[in-house]
Amino acid sequence: MTAPRIEVDLGKIQHNTSCLVERLRTRGITVTGVTKAACGHPDIANAMLAGGVAGLADARITHVERMRKAGITCHISMIRTPMLSQVERTCANSEASFNTEMDVIAELAAAARRSGLVHNVILMVELGDMREGIMPEDLADVASQVVKMPGVALKGIGANFACLSGVAPNPEAMAMLTLLANDIEGSIGPVVEIVSGGSSSSLPWALGFGTMGRINNLRLGEAILLGVDPVTGTPIGGLHTDAFTLVVEVIETKIKPQKLVLQSVNPACSDLRLVHDDHWKTRSLLAIGHQDTEAAGLIFPLGITFAGATSDHIVVETRNNPLRVGSEMRLQLNYNALMRAMSAPGVTKIINPDRILINGIADSQCHARSILV
């Protein structure tokens, strides 16, 4: 089988989804499945849908279009503010988008009117991540402008946490989001249907013992796909952390000194002399590099030490068990490594759908298949 490749277990993705959906349902919170790390892969999107998400979301219109072309008809949101150059495609392929700029919302409204549509808008508010968001004191004014604009409808508000700043949401920030929803409705009327309280980093708060206020939605990607808390990296109880496995091939194994120093004796002739070191290790090259994934985000098997990476090589060290050239190594990935590998055209995606439910019925007739993206 070809390498490098990512093996995807859809049954584990569905399991993670259904567990989180059920846990949050008891707290009055729905789940939007975020497909951006999977590049909008239709099979992975369907696994989330089979697990019970209320809808899907992505940050790139090309991913959304990929899902639509595959026949996915559920509610899809754009979770990054749309580019002005893509408003037509955004309205044509997604029911809603998260927004912070009035100029963009105005163009979305115009595009929607041209197509005879109404596009739903969720306003993102800045609550400390310092990435995207309308300042809280300006939110009510922006909301009043949106509700008067034909072609768009104010659907709700949301916030983002722990992406740029790395600071997890806290009860005070969530309480502020509830107060902002109430303030908008106090001046405009009952228009805030969705209050989206962040992404996977909000799970510890949402599954804790505090009050949810008006928070009724989370946008989950990393927790579903990898089963971990994005802030701490720790596994979430009851979830699979190995739904994705990166398989790479060994292309060289040599015993080399731990420290190699080359000294030029005659620069004109490039006559090099080796200064020896007494510490020797077995080094192996893996046929994958920075062009394919984020090397620092890979988790290696026991006994394998990461030594470094270049554009198309990863170097590892072993002491007692030299790796055979042509053998394969199975690696786990963090979120950044997963996104890079799923985006890389040179990494084959192998989908294992054996346990996924389609319309509530186990699809046992499926077989693993290779999909190049």
Short mmCIF file of C-alpha atoms in Angstrom, two decimals:
data_model
loop_
_atom_site.label_atom_id
_atom_site.label_comp_id
_atom_site.label_asym_id
_atom_site.label_seq_id
_atom_site.Cartn_x
_atom_site.Cartn_y
_atom_site.Cartn_z
CA MET A 1 0.00 0.00 0.00
CA THR A 2 1.25 3.48 -0.84
CA ALA A 3 2.93 5.74 1.68
CA PRO A 4 2.76 8.29 3.11
CA ARG A 5 -0.92 7.86 3.84
CA ILE A 6 -3.51 8.77 6.44
CA GLU A 7 -5.82 5.98 7.56
CA VAL A 8 -9.15 7.33 8.74
CA ASP A 9 -11.51 5.34 10.97
CA LEU A 10 -14.96 6.79 10.36
CA GLY A 11 -16.50 4.63 13.08
CA LYS A 12 -14.31 6.30 15.69
CA ILE A 13 -15.22 9.75 14.37
CA GLN A 14 -18.90 8.88 14.55
CA HIS A 15 -18.45 7.53 18.08
CA ASN A 16 -16.68 10.69 19.24
CA THR A 17 -19.38 12.82 17.65
CA SER A 18 -22.29 10.95 19.20
CA CYS A 19 -20.66 10.99 22.66
CA LEU A 20 -20.13 14.74 22.58
CA VAL A 21 -23.56 15.43 21.08
CA GLU A 22 -25.24 13.45 23.86
CA ARG A 23 -23.18 14.98 26.67
CA LEU A 24 -23.88 18.50 25.46
CA ARG A 25 -27.56 17.78 24.75
CA THR A 26 -28.13 17.39 28.49
CA ARG A 27 -26.70 20.89 28.90
CA GLY A 28 -28.99 22.37 26.25
CA ILE A 29 -26.18 22.79 23.72
CA THR A 30 -26.16 21.65 20.10
CA VAL A 31 -23.02 20.72 18.17
CA THR A 32 -21.86 22.06 14.82
CA GLY A 33 -19.28 19.73 13.29
CA VAL A 34 -16.25 21.60 11.94
CA THR A 35 -14.71 19.93 8.88
CA LYS A 36 -11.82 22.30 8.09
CA ALA A 37 -9.05 20.01 9.40
CA ALA A 38 -10.41 17.28 7.12
CA CYS A 39 -10.56 19.68 4.15
CA GLY A 40 -14.31 19.14 3.91
CA HIS A 41 -13.84 15.44 3.19
CA PRO A 42 -17.40 14.19 2.46
CA ASP A 43 -16.98 10.83 4.22
CA ILE A 44 -15.74 12.51 7.39
CA ALA A 45 -18.57 15.06 7.18
CA ASN A 46 -21.08 12.22 6.86
CA ALA A 47 -19.57 10.50 9.91
CA MET A 48 -20.21 13.67 11.91
CA LEU A 49 -23.76 13.85 10.60
CA ALA A 50 -24.32 10.20 11.48
CA GLY A 51 -23.11 11.06 14.98
CA GLY A 52 -25.85 13.65 15.37
CA VAL A 53 -24.39 17.11 14.72
CA ALA A 54 -26.94 19.82 14.03
CA GLY A 55 -24.99 21.02 11.00
CA LEU A 56 -21.52 21.45 9.57
CA ALA A 57 -19.11 24.36 9.34
CA ASP A 58 -15.88 25.14 7.54
CA ALA A 59 -13.54 28.08 7.03
CA ARG A 60 -12.92 27.66 3.30
CA ILE A 61 -15.51 27.88 0.55
CA THR A 62 -13.65 25.26 -1.51
CA HIS A 63 -14.24 22.75 1.28
CA VAL A 64 -17.94 23.64 1.42
CA GLU A 65 -18.24 23.29 -2.35
CA ARG A 66 -16.56 19.89 -2.11
CA MET A 67 -19.21 18.71 0.34
CA ARG A 68 -22.04 20.12 -1.75
CA LYS A 69 -20.72 18.38 -4.89
CA ALA A 70 -20.68 15.13 -2.92
CA GLY A 71 -24.40 15.49 -2.24
CA ILE A 72 -24.32 16.80 1.34
CA THR A 73 -27.42 18.97 1.77
CA CYS A 74 -27.40 19.78 5.49
CA HIS A 75 -27.03 23.28 6.98
CA ILE A 76 -23.45 24.49 6.47
CA SER A 77 -21.93 27.64 7.96
CA MET A 78 -18.81 29.54 6.99
CA ILE A 79 -16.97 30.09 10.28
CA ARG A 80 -14.40 32.52 8.87
CA THR A 81 -15.58 35.96 7.75
CA PRO A 82 -16.17 35.55 3.99
CA MET A 83 -13.84 37.27 1.57
CA LEU A 84 -15.47 39.99 -0.50
CA SER A 85 -14.28 38.13 -3.60
CA GLN A 86 -16.26 35.04 -2.53
CA VAL A 87 -19.63 36.39 -1.38
CA GLU A 88 -21.49 34.92 -4.36
CA ARG A 89 -20.08 31.45 -3.70
CA THR A 90 -20.71 31.82 0.01
CA CYS A 91 -24.39 32.58 -0.49
CA ALA A 92 -24.78 29.85 -3.09
CA ASN A 93 -23.25 27.10 -0.94
CA SER A 94 -23.80 27.97 2.71
CA GLU A 95 -26.86 28.92 4.69
CA ALA A 96 -25.01 31.08 7.20
CA SER A 97 -21.69 32.77 7.85
CA PHE A 98 -19.88 34.23 10.84
CA ASN A 99 -19.17 37.91 10.28
CA THR A 100 -17.44 40.93 11.77
CA GLU A 101 -17.40 43.53 8.95
CA MET A 102 -20.38 45.56 7.74
CA ASP A 103 -18.89 45.91 4.26
CA VAL A 104 -18.84 42.12 3.91
CA ILE A 105 -22.36 41.74 5.29
CA ALA A 106 -23.63 44.36 2.82
CA GLU A 107 -22.09 42.45 -0.09
CA LEU A 108 -23.52 39.17 1.20
CA ALA A 109 -26.92 40.82 1.33
CA ALA A 110 -26.60 42.05 -2.24
CA ALA A 111 -25.45 38.64 -3.47
CA ALA A 112 -28.32 36.95 -1.67
CA ARG A 113 -30.88 39.35 -3.15
CA ARG A 114 -29.54 38.69 -6.65
CA SER A 115 -30.11 34.98 -6.09
CA GLY A 116 -33.48 35.37 -4.39
CA LEU A 117 -32.07 34.10 -1.08
CA VAL A 118 -31.79 35.22 2.52
CA HIS A 119 -28.37 34.57 4.02
CA ASN A 120 -28.11 34.08 7.79
CA VAL A 121 -25.52 36.08 9.72
CA ILE A 122 -23.88 35.25 13.04
CA LEU A 123 -22.01 38.21 14.51
CA MET A 124 -18.70 37.36 16.16
CA VAL A 125 -17.77 39.40 19.22
CA GLU A 126 -14.28 39.96 20.64
CA LEU A 127 -14.06 38.45 24.12
CA GLY A 128 -10.33 38.12 24.63
CA ASP A 129 -8.84 35.89 21.93
CA MET A 130 -7.80 39.01 19.99
CA ARG A 131 -8.36 37.36 16.62
CA GLU A 132 -11.71 38.17 15.01
CA GLY A 133 -14.64 39.93 16.57
CA ILE A 134 -16.70 43.09 16.96
CA MET A 135 -15.93 44.98 20.16
CA PRO A 136 -18.69 44.35 22.73
CA GLU A 137 -19.65 48.01 22.98
CA ASP A 138 -20.27 48.13 19.20
CA LEU A 139 -22.24 44.90 18.90
CA ALA A 140 -25.75 46.27 19.44
CA ASP A 141 -25.25 48.96 16.82
CA VAL A 142 -23.96 46.47 14.24
CA ALA A 143 -26.85 44.13 15.02
CA SER A 144 -29.39 46.94 14.48
CA GLN A 145 -27.87 47.62 11.04
CA VAL A 146 -28.01 43.95 10.06
CA VAL A 147 -31.67 43.49 10.94
CA LYS A 148 -32.60 46.40 8.66
CA MET A 149 -30.69 45.02 5.68
CA PRO A 150 -32.70 43.08 3.05
CA GLY A 151 -31.05 39.86 1.91
CA VAL A 152 -29.59 38.87 5.27
CA ALA A 153 -31.09 37.81 8.58
CA LEU A 154 -29.45 38.12 11.99
CA LYS A 155 -29.29 34.55 13.25
CA GLY A 156 -27.19 34.91 16.37
CA ILE A 157 -23.90 35.86 17.96
CA GLY A 158 -20.76 33.95 18.83
CA ALA A 159 -17.25 34.21 20.18
CA ASN A 160 -13.92 32.50 19.73
CA PHE A 161 -11.43 31.43 22.38
CA ALA A 162 -7.97 29.85 22.69
CA CYS A 163 -7.03 30.00 19.01
CA LEU A 164 -4.69 32.98 18.91
CA SER A 165 -4.29 33.79 22.58
CA GLY A 166 -4.31 30.23 23.86
CA VAL A 167 -6.49 31.35 26.78
CA ALA A 168 -9.41 29.04 27.49
CA PRO A 169 -12.90 30.52 27.98
CA ASN A 170 -13.98 31.23 31.52
CA PRO A 171 -17.37 31.69 33.20
CA GLU A 172 -17.04 35.47 33.09
CA ALA A 173 -16.57 35.52 29.31
CA MET A 174 -19.51 33.17 28.80
CA ALA A 175 -21.68 35.27 31.08
CA MET A 176 -20.75 38.31 28.99
CA LEU A 177 -21.90 36.51 25.84
CA THR A 178 -25.27 35.88 27.47
CA LEU A 179 -25.55 39.54 28.55
CA LEU A 180 -24.74 40.70 25.01
CA ALA A 181 -27.47 38.47 23.56
CA ASN A 182 -29.93 39.91 26.07
CA ASP A 183 -28.85 43.49 25.30
CA ILE A 184 -29.39 42.99 21.57
CA GLU A 185 -32.85 41.60 22.09
CA GLY A 186 -33.66 44.35 24.57
CA SER A 187 -33.15 46.94 21.87
CA ILE A 188 -34.08 45.07 18.69
CA GLY A 189 -36.36 42.20 19.66
CA PRO A 190 -36.10 38.39 19.80
CA VAL A 191 -33.62 37.84 16.95
CA VAL A 192 -30.80 35.95 18.64
CA GLU A 193 -31.58 32.29 17.97
CA ILE A 194 -27.99 31.00 18.24
CA VAL A 195 -25.43 31.90 20.89
CA SER A 196 -22.30 30.02 19.89
CA GLY A 197 -19.91 29.74 22.80
CA GLY A 198 -16.74 28.77 21.01
CA SER A 199 -15.01 25.64 19.80
CA SER A 200 -13.53 22.49 21.35
CA SER A 201 -11.65 24.63 23.90
CA SER A 202 -15.02 25.48 25.46
CA LEU A 203 -15.82 21.86 26.35
CA PRO A 204 -14.39 21.90 29.89
CA TRP A 205 -16.63 24.87 30.67
CA ALA A 206 -19.68 23.40 28.92
CA LEU A 207 -19.34 20.02 30.63
CA GLY A 208 -18.64 21.55 34.03
CA PHE A 209 -21.02 22.45 36.80
CA GLY A 210 -21.78 26.08 36.00
CA THR A 211 -24.83 27.57 34.35
CA MET A 212 -24.95 27.70 30.57
CA GLY A 213 -26.85 30.97 30.39
CA ARG A 214 -27.92 31.46 26.78
CA ILE A 215 -25.06 29.48 25.24
CA ASN A 216 -26.76 26.88 23.06
CA ASN A 217 -24.15 25.88 20.47
CA LEU A 218 -20.50 24.84 20.21
CA ARG A 219 -18.42 24.43 17.06
CA LEU A 220 -16.42 21.22 17.48
CA GLY A 221 -13.65 19.97 15.25
CA GLU A 222 -10.55 18.93 17.19
CA ALA A 223 -12.46 17.19 19.97
CA ILE A 224 -14.44 15.12 17.45
CA LEU A 225 -11.54 14.27 15.17
CA LEU A 226 -8.78 13.70 17.74
CA GLY A 227 -10.60 13.24 21.04
CA VAL A 228 -8.48 15.77 22.95
CA ASP A 229 -8.79 19.09 24.74
CA PRO A 230 -7.09 21.64 22.45
CA VAL A 231 -5.81 23.77 25.32
CA THR A 232 -4.12 21.02 27.35
CA GLY A 233 -3.78 18.28 24.73
CA THR A 234 -5.16 15.75 27.20
CA PRO A 235 -7.54 13.00 25.99
CA ILE A 236 -11.24 13.48 26.64
CA GLY A 237 -12.66 10.55 28.58
CA GLY A 238 -14.63 8.06 26.49
CA LEU A 239 -13.35 9.37 23.13
CA HIS A 240 -11.01 7.79 20.60
CA THR A 241 -7.71 9.60 20.08
CA ASP A 242 -6.60 7.47 17.11
CA ALA A 243 -9.24 8.05 14.44
CA PHE A 244 -6.40 9.26 12.19
CA THR A 245 -3.10 7.43 11.71
CA LEU A 246 -0.26 8.70 9.55
CA VAL A 247 1.72 5.84 7.96
CA VAL A 248 5.20 6.64 6.64
CA GLU A 249 7.95 4.58 5.01
CA VAL A 250 11.58 4.19 6.07
CA ILE A 251 13.94 5.04 3.20
CA GLU A 252 17.36 4.92 4.92
CA THR A 253 18.88 3.44 8.07
CA LYS A 254 22.49 4.11 9.02
CA ILE A 255 24.63 4.05 12.16
CA LYS A 256 25.94 7.57 12.56
CA PRO A 257 27.81 9.51 15.21
CA GLN A 258 25.71 11.58 17.52
CA LYS A 259 27.79 14.60 16.65
CA LEU A 260 29.44 14.92 13.27
CA VAL A 261 31.94 17.72 12.65
CA LEU A 262 33.47 18.24 9.22
CA GLN A 263 36.62 20.35 9.04
CA SER A 264 37.97 21.67 5.76
CA VAL A 265 41.71 21.01 5.32
CA ASN A 266 42.02 22.35 1.80
CA PRO A 267 39.06 24.53 0.84
CA ALA A 268 40.16 24.65 -2.79
CA CYS A 269 39.90 20.86 -3.05
CA SER A 270 37.07 20.49 -0.51
CA ASP A 271 39.18 17.89 1.30
CA LEU A 272 37.16 17.13 4.43
CA ARG A 273 38.30 15.44 7.63
CA LEU A 274 35.93 13.80 10.09
CA VAL A 275 36.32 14.63 13.77
CA HIS A 276 35.10 11.48 15.47
CA ASP A 277 32.68 11.21 18.36
CA ASP A 278 32.35 8.17 20.59
CA HIS A 279 28.55 8.22 20.76
CA TRP A 280 26.87 6.39 17.88
CA LYS A 281 23.18 5.94 17.17
CA THR A 282 21.06 4.40 14.48
CA ARG A 283 19.42 7.10 12.40
CA SER A 284 16.60 6.50 9.94
CA LEU A 285 15.00 8.70 7.32
CA LEU A 286 11.23 8.77 6.84
CA ALA A 287 9.81 9.77 3.46
CA ILE A 288 7.77 12.71 4.69
CA GLY A 289 8.64 16.27 5.68
CA HIS A 290 7.50 19.83 6.28
CA GLN A 291 5.83 19.92 2.86
CA ASP A 292 3.49 17.13 3.98
CA THR A 293 2.78 17.79 7.65
CA GLU A 294 3.94 19.60 10.78
CA ALA A 295 6.76 17.41 12.04
CA ALA A 296 6.62 18.84 15.57
CA GLY A 297 3.00 17.71 15.81
CA LEU A 298 3.68 14.02 15.24
CA ILE A 299 3.59 11.41 18.01
CA PHE A 300 6.16 8.65 17.49
CA PRO A 301 6.07 5.05 18.76
CA LEU A 302 7.91 4.13 21.94
CA GLY A 303 11.61 3.76 21.35
CA ILE A 304 11.67 6.21 18.44
CA THR A 305 13.17 9.66 19.03
CA PHE A 306 12.47 12.57 16.70
CA ALA A 307 15.79 14.12 15.63
CA GLY A 308 14.70 16.71 13.08
CA ALA A 309 12.97 17.40 9.81
CA THR A 310 13.49 19.07 6.45
CA SER A 311 11.15 19.79 3.57
CA ASP A 312 10.82 16.14 2.58
CA HIS A 313 12.58 14.09 5.30
CA ILE A 314 12.00 13.32 8.96
CA VAL A 315 15.00 11.98 10.85
CA VAL A 316 14.48 9.63 13.80
CA GLU A 317 16.87 7.80 16.10
CA THR A 318 16.74 4.31 17.57
CA ARG A 319 19.19 2.52 19.84
CA ASN A 320 18.53 -1.20 19.89
CA ASN A 321 16.11 -1.85 17.03
CA PRO A 322 17.28 -0.56 13.65
CA LEU A 323 14.42 0.19 11.28
CA ARG A 324 14.34 -1.83 8.09
CA VAL A 325 14.36 0.10 4.82
CA GLY A 326 10.95 -0.29 3.23
CA SER A 327 9.20 -0.86 6.56
CA GLU A 328 6.36 1.38 7.71
CA MET A 329 5.94 3.44 10.85
CA ARG A 330 2.53 4.43 12.27
CA LEU A 331 2.26 7.89 13.82
CA GLN A 332 -0.43 9.83 15.62
CA LEU A 333 -0.97 13.54 14.91
CA ASN A 334 -1.98 16.69 16.70
CA TYR A 335 -4.43 19.11 15.10
CA ASN A 336 -1.90 21.17 13.15
CA ALA A 337 -0.14 18.09 11.81
CA LEU A 338 -3.50 16.62 10.82
CA MET A 339 -4.56 19.75 8.91
CA ARG A 340 -1.28 19.87 7.02
CA ALA A 341 -1.35 16.18 6.14
CA MET A 342 -4.98 16.22 5.04
CA SER A 343 -4.17 19.19 2.79
CA ALA A 344 -1.06 17.63 1.27
CA PRO A 345 -1.62 16.17 -2.22
CA GLY A 346 1.22 13.70 -1.72
CA VAL A 347 -0.43 12.06 1.30
CA THR A 348 -3.01 9.43 0.31
CA LYS A 349 -6.20 9.29 2.37
CA ILE A 350 -7.46 5.79 3.15
CA ILE A 351 -11.02 5.75 4.44
CA ASN A 352 -12.20 2.88 6.60
CA PRO A 353 -16.00 3.17 6.87
CA ASP A 354 -16.72 -0.29 8.30
CA ARG A 355 -18.68 0.86 11.34
CA ILE A 356 -20.26 4.10 10.19
CA LEU A 357 -24.05 4.25 10.30
CA ILE A 358 -25.86 5.54 7.24
CA ASN A 359 -29.42 6.61 8.03
CA GLY A 360 -29.13 4.66 11.27
CA ILE A 361 -28.14 1.39 9.57
CA ALA A 362 -24.63 -0.05 9.74
CA ASP A 363 -23.00 0.03 6.33
CA SER A 364 -21.15 -3.30 6.47
CA GLN A 365 -20.79 -3.55 2.70
CA CYS A 366 -18.19 -0.80 2.50
CA HIS A 367 -14.52 -1.51 2.03
CA ALA A 368 -11.47 0.64 2.65
CA ARG A 369 -10.75 2.85 -0.29
CA SER A 370 -8.05 5.24 -1.36
CA ILE A 371 -8.88 8.87 -2.07
CA LEU A 372 -6.25 11.28 -3.40
CA VAL A 373 -6.81 14.95 -2.55
#
